[in-house]
Amino acid sequence: MALSEKLQPIQLEQAMRIIEGTFEGVIIADGTREHLITYINQAWEKTTGWTREEVIGKLSPRILKSGKQDDTFYKKLWSTILGGELFNAEIVNKRKDGSLYNTEIQIFPIKTADGRTFYVEVSRDITERKLREERGKEYQEELKRGIEKSTMELRKEMLETENAKKALLNLTEDLNVKVEKIERDKLADDAILSSIGDGLVVVDSEGKITLINSSFEKLLGWKLEELLGKSFVEVVPMEDEAGNRILPQERAVMRVLAGKSTDSIKAYFVRKNGTRFPVSRSVAPIKKGNILGAVVVFRDITKEEELDKAKTEFIYLVSHQLRTPVSALNWIIESLQISFTGMNEKQKSYFNDIKVSIARLVKLVEDLLTASRAWLGKQPLKTQKVNLADFIRDSLKTIEPYATSKAHMVKFDKLSEVCPEIEADSELLYSVFQNLVSNAIEYSAAGTVVTIELESADGLAKISIHNDGPAIPKEEQAHLFERFFRGESVKKVKPEGTGLGLFIVKSLIEKVGGEVGFKSEEGKGTTFWFSVPCSLEPHEDRG
């Protein structure tokens, strides 16, 4: 029996509230009146930038048309819906301000009792998803190009290292196969995810359930007749990553009903059978003067988390396996350069080019290995007594030659008394410190000063690294700590790189319960900082 056959008829007003509360855009056009727009919801306004007052009564095909779809596309669209069938597609639309965005659309016709035809379009903005897919593809292509280039150079110059070359080629082929497999698996998972509808539940002002959809039943195992009139937060418990039950008054739906802001914690819903699954959820109030209820829309993100973990484990495995042959290649090149004393200048130049390529490959493998260890929680802590002021001074001695080669000065100021000694992993601290200081040197003009400051507050020791280089573009700032992200401004200064440095910094500092951040303004330079507790203890990773 369909869900609609189980429900008693609901008033149009309640149906419209549900449509208003969903995060998917909805637009309705009158097919008997030249397709004039008769209704749009809030989500459609937010996505397109058009208001109800601006579009109601306008011709629907002309509002969002971007020019990215040809006449064939629109012929197929109209032939489908004029035939009374559902039309599904991914298209590029244009907002009011002229910007383009990707969206998934579903269009279907509805005929009224008086013979009129209305067309309903439901759309979802998928621009961010497309961007993430493009970034993933760009990284995979960059990785493949880098390995292919190194392999070609080694083929030309290392005639007497056939065994090492074969090992590298085998690993490269294996890497390409597995990268392609990840691509296929991701497409398959995306298809599965797109076919699973979001769960939806409507509650009244007291949080009692008045309506659920079929996806809710499938995801949580409850039937509508079991839930009507019952408290949503009691019937469907929610837990944090550690398995702790979240109190009813702290649940997002109850906060919305109380007129408060929602939470942003990672959460798990508990099914009827006691099992749990991670959810991405959205809660919107139903208002008519006062708050009459709320709509909760949620999605099972288990597949996304499993895919992310699988990628991480794959990168860890490949990086670990690459370390031995790459180190062997480096040793062989060193040995060959010592043995071949009679090389001419051209041969020496070839050897130097090979050494540089291998050094880059070693750096790439080490960065991937460090990053994957951080993702998987395999970065062990080796704590010891550390005096932070002495630690900074000693670390700067190892960094000083690099600073001198770039014509920079590095200045250290101790602004306040800090914990005399802390329990810390000095190698972890050095990795974070060296990464941030070398970045400050790399991305500022020669002859300028890089300033290191040490201060303390609220039981935390804070280390800041400032340079007077150009500001980081605002559109790039939100992505700086993401895996594999390299902004266009960075690529102009340093074309090569993995985009893993700042992600590793953030992962390592959060592992010990610290924080990392930055501030960048035009004309004022950029300051990156990180803070650590005066007593560093392993931070429970519940991700």
mmCIF file of N, CA and C in Angstrom, residues 82-162:
data_model
loop_
_atom_site.group_PDB
_atom_site.id
_atom_site.type_symbol
_atom_site.label_atom_id
_atom_site.label_comp_id
_atom_site.label_asym_id
_atom_site.label_seq_id
_atom_site.Cartn_x
_atom_site.Cartn_y
_atom_site.Cartn_z
ATOM 1 N N LEU A 82 5.164 16.829 -22.023
ATOM 2 C CA LEU A 82 3.893 16.941 -22.751
ATOM 3 C C LEU A 82 3.267 15.559 -22.934
ATOM 4 N N GLY A 83 4.121 14.555 -22.874
ATOM 5 C CA GLY A 83 3.607 13.190 -22.941
ATOM 6 C C GLY A 83 3.132 12.680 -21.597
ATOM 7 N N GLY A 84 3.185 13.553 -20.580
ATOM 8 C CA GLY A 84 2.682 13.178 -19.257
ATOM 9 C C GLY A 84 3.666 12.391 -18.421
ATOM 10 N N GLU A 85 4.966 12.383 -18.815
ATOM 11 C CA GLU A 85 5.961 11.607 -18.090
ATOM 12 C C GLU A 85 6.882 12.516 -17.270
ATOM 13 N N LEU A 86 7.588 11.913 -16.290
ATOM 14 C CA LEU A 86 8.544 12.625 -15.426
ATOM 15 C C LEU A 86 9.843 12.847 -16.189
ATOM 16 N N PHE A 87 10.387 14.090 -16.144
ATOM 17 C CA PHE A 87 11.651 14.422 -16.805
ATOM 18 C C PHE A 87 12.731 14.650 -15.765
ATOM 19 N N ASN A 88 13.865 13.917 -15.850
ATOM 20 C CA ASN A 88 15.000 14.064 -14.928
ATOM 21 C C ASN A 88 16.218 14.507 -15.714
ATOM 22 N N ALA A 89 17.007 15.426 -15.157
ATOM 23 C CA ALA A 89 18.230 15.858 -15.838
ATOM 24 C C ALA A 89 19.113 16.670 -14.894
ATOM 25 N N GLU A 90 20.399 16.772 -15.268
ATOM 26 C CA GLU A 90 21.321 17.719 -14.642
ATOM 27 C C GLU A 90 21.588 18.825 -15.654
ATOM 28 N N ILE A 91 21.401 20.090 -15.249
ATOM 29 C CA ILE A 91 21.588 21.198 -16.183
ATOM 30 C C ILE A 91 22.356 22.328 -15.506
ATOM 31 N N VAL A 92 22.750 23.305 -16.356
ATOM 32 C CA VAL A 92 23.387 24.531 -15.846
ATOM 33 C C VAL A 92 22.390 25.669 -15.979
ATOM 34 N N ASN A 93 22.038 26.311 -14.846
ATOM 35 C CA ASN A 93 21.117 27.442 -14.835
ATOM 36 C C ASN A 93 21.852 28.744 -14.524
ATOM 37 N N LYS A 94 21.137 29.848 -14.704
ATOM 38 C CA LYS A 94 21.718 31.168 -14.439
ATOM 39 C C LYS A 94 20.908 31.887 -13.367
ATOM 40 N N ARG A 95 21.609 32.380 -12.326
ATOM 41 C CA ARG A 95 20.947 33.145 -11.277
ATOM 42 C C ARG A 95 20.623 34.561 -11.749
ATOM 43 N N LYS A 96 19.930 35.276 -10.899
ATOM 44 C CA LYS A 96 19.571 36.661 -11.220
ATOM 45 C C LYS A 96 20.801 37.513 -11.461
ATOM 46 N N ASP A 97 21.874 37.287 -10.661
ATOM 47 C CA ASP A 97 23.091 38.091 -10.794
ATOM 48 C C ASP A 97 23.963 37.667 -11.968
ATOM 49 N N GLY A 98 23.519 36.679 -12.759
ATOM 50 C CA GLY A 98 24.261 36.253 -13.927
ATOM 51 C C GLY A 98 25.185 35.083 -13.711
ATOM 52 N N SER A 99 25.424 34.709 -12.445
ATOM 53 C CA SER A 99 26.304 33.577 -12.156
ATOM 54 C C SER A 99 25.610 32.263 -12.504
ATOM 55 N N LEU A 100 26.413 31.279 -12.887
ATOM 56 C CA LEU A 100 25.889 29.980 -13.287
ATOM 57 C C LEU A 100 25.989 28.982 -12.143
ATOM 58 N N TYR A 101 25.093 28.008 -12.106
ATOM 59 C CA TYR A 101 25.163 26.966 -11.093
ATOM 60 C C TYR A 101 24.606 25.668 -11.663
ATOM 61 N N ASN A 102 25.111 24.544 -11.141
ATOM 62 C CA ASN A 102 24.638 23.227 -11.561
ATOM 63 C C ASN A 102 23.450 22.802 -10.707
ATOM 64 N N THR A 103 22.505 22.128 -11.318
ATOM 65 C CA THR A 103 21.323 21.716 -10.566
ATOM 66 C C THR A 103 20.754 20.418 -11.129
ATOM 67 N N GLU A 104 20.162 19.619 -10.250
ATOM 68 C CA GLU A 104 19.382 18.448 -10.649
ATOM 69 C C GLU A 104 17.914 18.857 -10.690
ATOM 70 N N ILE A 105 17.216 18.536 -11.760
ATOM 71 C CA ILE A 105 15.806 18.918 -11.859
ATOM 72 C C ILE A 105 14.943 17.697 -12.127
ATOM 73 N N GLN A 106 13.705 17.784 -11.615
ATOM 74 C CA GLN A 106 12.647 16.838 -11.936
ATOM 75 C C GLN A 106 11.414 17.664 -12.307
ATOM 76 N N ILE A 107 10.867 17.421 -13.499
ATOM 77 C CA ILE A 107 9.693 18.165 -13.957
ATOM 78 C C ILE A 107 8.590 17.165 -14.272
ATOM 79 N N PHE A 108 7.403 17.448 -13.735
ATOM 80 C CA PHE A 108 6.291 16.553 -14.041
ATOM 81 C C PHE A 108 4.997 17.370 -14.162
ATOM 82 N N PRO A 109 4.092 16.927 -15.034
ATOM 83 C CA PRO A 109 2.836 17.661 -15.228
ATOM 84 C C PRO A 109 1.763 17.188 -14.241
ATOM 85 N N ILE A 110 0.867 18.092 -13.862
ATOM 86 C CA ILE A 110 -0.290 17.775 -13.012
ATOM 87 C C ILE A 110 -1.532 18.353 -13.700
ATOM 88 N N LYS A 111 -2.544 17.522 -13.893
ATOM 89 C CA LYS A 111 -3.781 17.995 -14.511
ATOM 90 C C LYS A 111 -4.834 18.190 -13.422
ATOM 91 N N THR A 112 -5.548 19.289 -13.482
ATOM 92 C CA THR A 112 -6.588 19.582 -12.495
ATOM 93 C C THR A 112 -7.928 19.063 -13.002
ATOM 94 N N ALA A 113 -8.916 19.085 -12.108
ATOM 95 C CA ALA A 113 -10.237 18.563 -12.460
ATOM 96 C C ALA A 113 -10.876 19.376 -13.583
ATOM 97 N N ASP A 114 -10.528 20.666 -13.683
ATOM 98 C CA ASP A 114 -11.139 21.505 -14.710
ATOM 99 C C ASP A 114 -10.375 21.468 -16.040
ATOM 100 N N GLY A 115 -9.416 20.525 -16.173
ATOM 101 C CA GLY A 115 -8.730 20.352 -17.441
ATOM 102 C C GLY A 115 -7.475 21.165 -17.610
ATOM 103 N N ARG A 116 -7.069 21.947 -16.611
ATOM 104 C CA ARG A 116 -5.849 22.758 -16.705
ATOM 105 C C ARG A 116 -4.632 21.891 -16.395
ATOM 106 N N THR A 117 -3.507 22.262 -16.960
ATOM 107 C CA THR A 117 -2.251 21.534 -16.737
ATOM 108 C C THR A 117 -1.225 22.456 -16.099
ATOM 109 N N PHE A 118 -0.658 21.982 -15.011
ATOM 110 C CA PHE A 118 0.421 22.717 -14.341
ATOM 111 C C PHE A 118 1.691 21.867 -14.397
ATOM 112 N N TYR A 119 2.837 22.551 -14.517
ATOM 113 C CA TYR A 119 4.120 21.862 -14.530
ATOM 114 C C TYR A 119 4.885 22.195 -13.256
ATOM 115 N N VAL A 120 5.289 21.147 -12.539
ATOM 116 C CA VAL A 120 6.005 21.313 -11.259
ATOM 117 C C VAL A 120 7.463 20.905 -11.467
ATOM 118 N N GLU A 121 8.373 21.808 -11.119
ATOM 119 C CA GLU A 121 9.807 21.498 -11.205
ATOM 120 C C GLU A 121 10.403 21.499 -9.800
ATOM 121 N N VAL A 122 11.069 20.386 -9.431
ATOM 122 C CA VAL A 122 11.787 20.274 -8.151
ATOM 123 C C VAL A 122 13.278 20.244 -8.474
ATOM 124 N N SER A 123 14.060 21.157 -7.859
ATOM 125 C CA SER A 123 15.482 21.263 -8.209
ATOM 126 C C SER A 123 16.353 21.268 -6.964
ATOM 127 N N ARG A 124 17.578 20.785 -7.153
ATOM 128 C CA ARG A 124 18.570 20.772 -6.058
ATOM 129 C C ARG A 124 19.883 21.326 -6.597
ATOM 130 N N ASP A 125 20.457 22.327 -5.900
ATOM 131 C CA ASP A 125 21.742 22.928 -6.282
ATOM 132 C C ASP A 125 22.866 21.931 -6.007
ATOM 133 N N ILE A 126 23.568 21.469 -7.067
ATOM 134 C CA ILE A 126 24.659 20.499 -6.907
ATOM 135 C C ILE A 126 25.998 21.106 -7.292
ATOM 136 N N THR A 127 26.095 22.451 -7.244
ATOM 137 C CA THR A 127 27.336 23.119 -7.649
ATOM 138 C C THR A 127 28.513 22.681 -6.803
ATOM 139 N N GLU A 128 28.328 22.635 -5.463
ATOM 140 C CA GLU A 128 29.428 22.247 -4.565
ATOM 141 C C GLU A 128 29.882 20.819 -4.842
ATOM 142 N N ARG A 129 28.921 19.920 -5.087
ATOM 143 C CA ARG A 129 29.282 18.537 -5.381
ATOM 144 C C ARG A 129 30.105 18.442 -6.655
ATOM 145 N N LYS A 130 29.715 19.228 -7.681
ATOM 146 C CA LYS A 130 30.453 19.240 -8.938
ATOM 147 C C LYS A 130 31.873 19.763 -8.735
ATOM 148 N N LEU A 131 32.000 20.832 -7.892
ATOM 149 C CA LEU A 131 33.328 21.384 -7.618
ATOM 150 C C LEU A 131 34.212 20.358 -6.938
ATOM 151 N N ARG A 132 33.633 19.612 -5.933
ATOM 152 C CA ARG A 132 34.425 18.590 -5.245
ATOM 153 C C ARG A 132 34.868 17.496 -6.222
ATOM 154 N N GLU A 133 33.981 17.109 -7.132
ATOM 155 C CA GLU A 133 34.334 16.091 -8.104
ATOM 156 C C GLU A 133 35.458 16.581 -9.014
ATOM 157 N N GLU A 134 35.372 17.884 -9.432
ATOM 158 C CA GLU A 134 36.397 18.438 -10.302
ATOM 159 C C GLU A 134 37.741 18.495 -9.598
ATOM 160 N N ARG A 135 37.724 18.894 -8.293
ATOM 161 C CA ARG A 135 38.990 18.952 -7.550
ATOM 162 C C ARG A 135 39.612 17.564 -7.440
ATOM 163 N N GLY A 136 38.756 16.554 -7.179
ATOM 164 C CA GLY A 136 39.264 15.194 -7.089
ATOM 165 C C GLY A 136 39.874 14.741 -8.408
ATOM 166 N N LYS A 137 39.220 15.073 -9.515
ATOM 167 C CA LYS A 137 39.737 14.697 -10.825
ATOM 168 C C LYS A 137 41.048 15.418 -11.128
ATOM 169 N N GLU A 138 41.110 16.732 -10.791
ATOM 170 C CA GLU A 138 42.331 17.494 -11.031
ATOM 171 C C GLU A 138 43.501 16.895 -10.263
ATOM 172 N N TYR A 139 43.253 16.511 -8.989
ATOM 173 C CA TYR A 139 44.337 15.939 -8.199
ATOM 174 C C TYR A 139 44.795 14.614 -8.796
ATOM 175 N N GLN A 140 43.839 13.767 -9.190
ATOM 176 C CA GLN A 140 44.199 12.477 -9.757
ATOM 177 C C GLN A 140 44.989 12.650 -11.048
ATOM 178 N N GLU A 141 44.585 13.626 -11.874
ATOM 179 C CA GLU A 141 45.303 13.874 -13.113
ATOM 180 C C GLU A 141 46.706 14.389 -12.828
ATOM 181 N N GLU A 142 46.835 15.294 -11.849
ATOM 182 C CA GLU A 142 48.141 15.838 -11.492
ATOM 183 C C GLU A 142 49.056 14.724 -10.976
ATOM 184 N N LEU A 143 48.504 13.845 -10.143
ATOM 185 C CA LEU A 143 49.281 12.722 -9.612
ATOM 186 C C LEU A 143 49.725 11.799 -10.738
ATOM 187 N N LYS A 144 48.817 11.487 -11.647
ATOM 188 C CA LYS A 144 49.150 10.604 -12.757
ATOM 189 C C LYS A 144 50.208 11.236 -13.665
ATOM 190 N N ARG A 145 50.054 12.553 -13.938
ATOM 191 C CA ARG A 145 51.031 13.232 -14.798
ATOM 192 C C ARG A 145 52.416 13.245 -14.159
ATOM 193 N N GLY A 146 52.442 13.505 -12.836
ATOM 194 C CA GLY A 146 53.721 13.553 -12.143
ATOM 195 C C GLY A 146 54.439 12.222 -12.184
ATOM 196 N N ILE A 147 53.705 11.144 -11.949
ATOM 197 C CA ILE A 147 54.322 9.815 -11.955
ATOM 198 C C ILE A 147 54.764 9.436 -13.376
ATOM 199 N N GLU A 148 53.930 9.763 -14.368
ATOM 200 C CA GLU A 148 54.275 9.441 -15.744
ATOM 201 C C GLU A 148 55.530 10.193 -16.195
ATOM 202 N N LYS A 149 55.650 11.477 -15.778
ATOM 203 C CA LYS A 149 56.822 12.266 -16.150
ATOM 204 C C LYS A 149 58.087 11.687 -15.528
ATOM 205 N N SER A 150 58.006 11.361 -14.250
ATOM 206 C CA SER A 150 59.166 10.780 -13.572
ATOM 207 C C SER A 150 59.552 9.454 -14.205
ATOM 208 N N THR A 151 58.563 8.649 -14.572
ATOM 209 C CA THR A 151 58.836 7.354 -15.189
ATOM 210 C C THR A 151 59.543 7.514 -16.534
ATOM 211 N N MET A 152 59.095 8.490 -17.339
ATOM 212 C CA MET A 152 59.721 8.711 -18.648
ATOM 213 C C MET A 152 61.171 9.144 -18.504
ATOM 214 N N GLU A 153 61.441 10.027 -17.529
ATOM 215 C CA GLU A 153 62.811 10.484 -17.332
ATOM 216 C C GLU A 153 63.708 9.335 -16.883
ATOM 217 N N LEU A 154 63.178 8.497 -15.995
ATOM 218 C CA LEU A 154 63.969 7.368 -15.524
ATOM 219 C C LEU A 154 64.236 6.370 -16.651
ATOM 220 N N ARG A 155 63.278 6.199 -17.574
ATOM 221 C CA ARG A 155 63.473 5.290 -18.702
ATOM 222 C C ARG A 155 64.637 5.738 -19.596
ATOM 223 N N LYS A 156 64.763 7.074 -19.785
ATOM 224 C CA LYS A 156 65.803 7.604 -20.661
ATOM 225 C C LYS A 156 67.198 7.471 -20.064
ATOM 226 N N GLU A 157 67.326 7.767 -18.783
ATOM 227 C CA GLU A 157 68.648 7.959 -18.184
ATOM 228 C C GLU A 157 69.164 6.782 -17.364
ATOM 229 N N MET A 158 68.336 5.859 -16.922
ATOM 230 C CA MET A 158 68.770 4.807 -15.996
ATOM 231 C C MET A 158 68.760 3.444 -16.685
ATOM 232 N N LEU A 159 69.628 3.297 -17.706
ATOM 233 C CA LEU A 159 69.687 2.061 -18.479
ATOM 234 C C LEU A 159 70.154 0.886 -17.625
ATOM 235 N N GLU A 160 70.923 1.147 -16.564
ATOM 236 C CA GLU A 160 71.504 0.071 -15.771
ATOM 237 C C GLU A 160 70.713 -0.174 -14.482
ATOM 238 N N THR A 161 69.503 0.332 -14.414
ATOM 239 C CA THR A 161 68.671 0.096 -13.215
ATOM 240 C C THR A 161 67.323 -0.473 -13.628
ATOM 241 N N GLU A 162 67.351 -1.492 -14.501
ATOM 242 C CA GLU A 162 66.120 -2.048 -15.058
ATOM 243 C C GLU A 162 65.193 -2.629 -13.984
#
